[in-house]
Structure formats: structure tokens, C-alpha cells
Coordinates of C-alpha atoms in Angstrom, one line a residue:
X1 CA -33.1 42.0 -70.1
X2 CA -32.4 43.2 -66.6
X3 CA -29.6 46.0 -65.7
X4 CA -26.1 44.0 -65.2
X5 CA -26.6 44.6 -61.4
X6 CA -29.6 41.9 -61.3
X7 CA -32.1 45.1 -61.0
X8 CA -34.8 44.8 -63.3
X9 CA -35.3 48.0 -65.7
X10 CA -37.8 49.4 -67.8
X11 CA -36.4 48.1 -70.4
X12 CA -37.7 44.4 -70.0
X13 CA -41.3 45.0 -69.5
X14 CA -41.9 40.8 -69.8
X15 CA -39.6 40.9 -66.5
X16 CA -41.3 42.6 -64.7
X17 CA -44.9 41.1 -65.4
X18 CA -43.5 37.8 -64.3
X19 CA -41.9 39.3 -61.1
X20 CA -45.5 40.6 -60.5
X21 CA -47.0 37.2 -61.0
X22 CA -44.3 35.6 -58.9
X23 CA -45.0 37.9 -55.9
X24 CA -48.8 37.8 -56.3
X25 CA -48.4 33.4 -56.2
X26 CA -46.2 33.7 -53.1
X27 CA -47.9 36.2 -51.2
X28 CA -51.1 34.0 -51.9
X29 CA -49.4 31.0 -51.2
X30 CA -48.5 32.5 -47.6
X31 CA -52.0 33.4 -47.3
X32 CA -53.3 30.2 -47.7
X33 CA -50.5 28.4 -45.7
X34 CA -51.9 30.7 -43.0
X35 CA -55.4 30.4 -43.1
X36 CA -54.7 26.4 -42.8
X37 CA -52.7 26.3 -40.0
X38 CA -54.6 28.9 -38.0
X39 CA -56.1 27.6 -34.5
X40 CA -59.4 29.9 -34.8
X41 CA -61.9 27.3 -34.8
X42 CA -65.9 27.1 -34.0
X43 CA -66.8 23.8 -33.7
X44 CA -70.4 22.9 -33.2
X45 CA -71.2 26.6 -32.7
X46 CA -68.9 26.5 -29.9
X47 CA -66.9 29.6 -29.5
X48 CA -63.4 30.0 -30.3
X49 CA -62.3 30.1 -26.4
X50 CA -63.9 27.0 -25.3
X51 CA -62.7 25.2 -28.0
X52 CA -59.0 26.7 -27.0
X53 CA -59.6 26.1 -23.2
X54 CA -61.0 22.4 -23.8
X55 CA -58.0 21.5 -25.6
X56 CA -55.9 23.2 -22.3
X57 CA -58.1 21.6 -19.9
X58 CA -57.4 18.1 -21.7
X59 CA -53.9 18.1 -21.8
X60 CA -54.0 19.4 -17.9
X61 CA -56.6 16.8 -17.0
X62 CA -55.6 13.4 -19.4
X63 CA -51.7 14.4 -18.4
X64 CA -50.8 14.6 -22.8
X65 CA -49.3 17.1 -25.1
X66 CA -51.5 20.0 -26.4
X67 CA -50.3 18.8 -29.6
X68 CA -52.1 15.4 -29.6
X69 CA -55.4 16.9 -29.3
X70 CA -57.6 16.8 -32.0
X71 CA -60.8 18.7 -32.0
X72 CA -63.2 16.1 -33.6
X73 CA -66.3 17.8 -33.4
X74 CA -68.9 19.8 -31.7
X75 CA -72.4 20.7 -30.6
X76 CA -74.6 22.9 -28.3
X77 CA -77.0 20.4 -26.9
X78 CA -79.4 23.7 -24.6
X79 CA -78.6 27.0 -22.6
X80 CA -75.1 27.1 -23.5
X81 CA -73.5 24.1 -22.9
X82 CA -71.5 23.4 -25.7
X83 CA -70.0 19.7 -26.1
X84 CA -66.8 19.8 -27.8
X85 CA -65.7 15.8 -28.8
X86 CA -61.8 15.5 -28.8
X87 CA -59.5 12.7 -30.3
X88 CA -56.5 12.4 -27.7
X89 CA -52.7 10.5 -28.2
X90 CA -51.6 8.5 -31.4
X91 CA -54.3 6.1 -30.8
X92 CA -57.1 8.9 -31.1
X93 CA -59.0 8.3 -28.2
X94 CA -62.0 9.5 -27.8
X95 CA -63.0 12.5 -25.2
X96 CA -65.9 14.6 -24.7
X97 CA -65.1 18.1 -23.0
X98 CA -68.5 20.3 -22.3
X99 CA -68.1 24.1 -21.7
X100 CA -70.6 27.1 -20.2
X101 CA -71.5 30.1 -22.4
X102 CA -68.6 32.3 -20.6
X103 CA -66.0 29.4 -22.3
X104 CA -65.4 27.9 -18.5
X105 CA -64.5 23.9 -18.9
X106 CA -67.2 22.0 -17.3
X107 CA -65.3 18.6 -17.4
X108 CA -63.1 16.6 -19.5
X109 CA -63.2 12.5 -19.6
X110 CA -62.4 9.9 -22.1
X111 CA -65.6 7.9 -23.5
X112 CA -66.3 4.8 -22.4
X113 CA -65.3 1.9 -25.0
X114 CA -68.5 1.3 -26.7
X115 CA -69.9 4.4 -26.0
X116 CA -69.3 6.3 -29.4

């Protein structure tokens, strides 16, 4: 077994191999926690900043929390304009927010009932 200060020796070789595999799951566990939580996103082809400054420009504009923005989805209808559809507040309404090719917010407004 290990040394009788908790250290593990060369003398337990099976120790050590599942201390190896221990580390290897947690390290990939972190990975993957951080790969789901990250905010890079490209929605619709949009790019990662106009995704990041519609969500901005909604919680400025619709007066909510960052937080209860949901990017729903995306598109690039000509020239650059990308149209980025947001779900906003507990009651996910919908809200279109279109941006230019340099990631500048065009406009932000909720959809009309009906209208999606």
C-alpha cells in the first residue's frame, strides 16, 4: 500500500495507476464543464461579438437581466446583416436583434404576438 504518511510509493504500482485514471477523469470532467458553460457562440454565422453585444444591447434596451437572455437562434439574411432571435424573461419572449458586419447592434424589439 501507500507510505504511512498518505504518499503513494513505488511500492503499490495499482495505486498509482488509479490515481492516474482519477486525475485523467477529473481533469476531463473540468474540461467538459468548461466547454459547456463557455459564452463563445456563433449563431446563424453570426460572429461571436454580435451575438455578445445583442445580448448587451437587449438587456440595456428591454430594461432585463443579461442573465435571462437566451440566444435562440440566428441567420445572415444579405451584406452582413446578421439576425440574431433572442428568448427574453421567464416567459421566453421572443426578440429579434439584427447586427452590421463590424458587430454594431442595429436594433433590438420584441416580436409581435403572432408574428413567429
Amino acid at each position: 500500500m501507500g507510505g504511512s504518511n498518505g504518499f503513494i510509493t513505488k511500492e503499490n504500482p495499482e495505486m498509482t495507476m488509479r490515481s492516474s485514471i482519477h486525475l485523467a477523469c477529473v481533469a476531463a470532467a473540468g474540461f467538459l464543464m468548461a466547454a459547456c458553460s463557455s459564452t463563445s457562440l456563433r449563431v446563424g454565422g453570426a460572429p461571436e461579438a454580435s451575438v455578445k453585444n445583442c445580448v448587451a444591447a437587449a438587456a440595456r434596451e428591454l430594461r432585463v437581466p443579461p442573465a435571462s437572455i437566451v440566444v435562440d437562434s440566428g441567420s445572415t439574411p444579405r451584406d452582413g446583416v446578421y439576425t440574431i432571435n433572442l428568448k427574453v424573461g421567464p416567459q421566453a419572449r421572443p426578440a429579434v436583434c439584427t447586427t452590421d458586419e463590424n458587430s454594431a447592434v442595429l436594433g433590438v424589439v420584441y416580436k409581435r404576438p403572432g408574428a413567429y
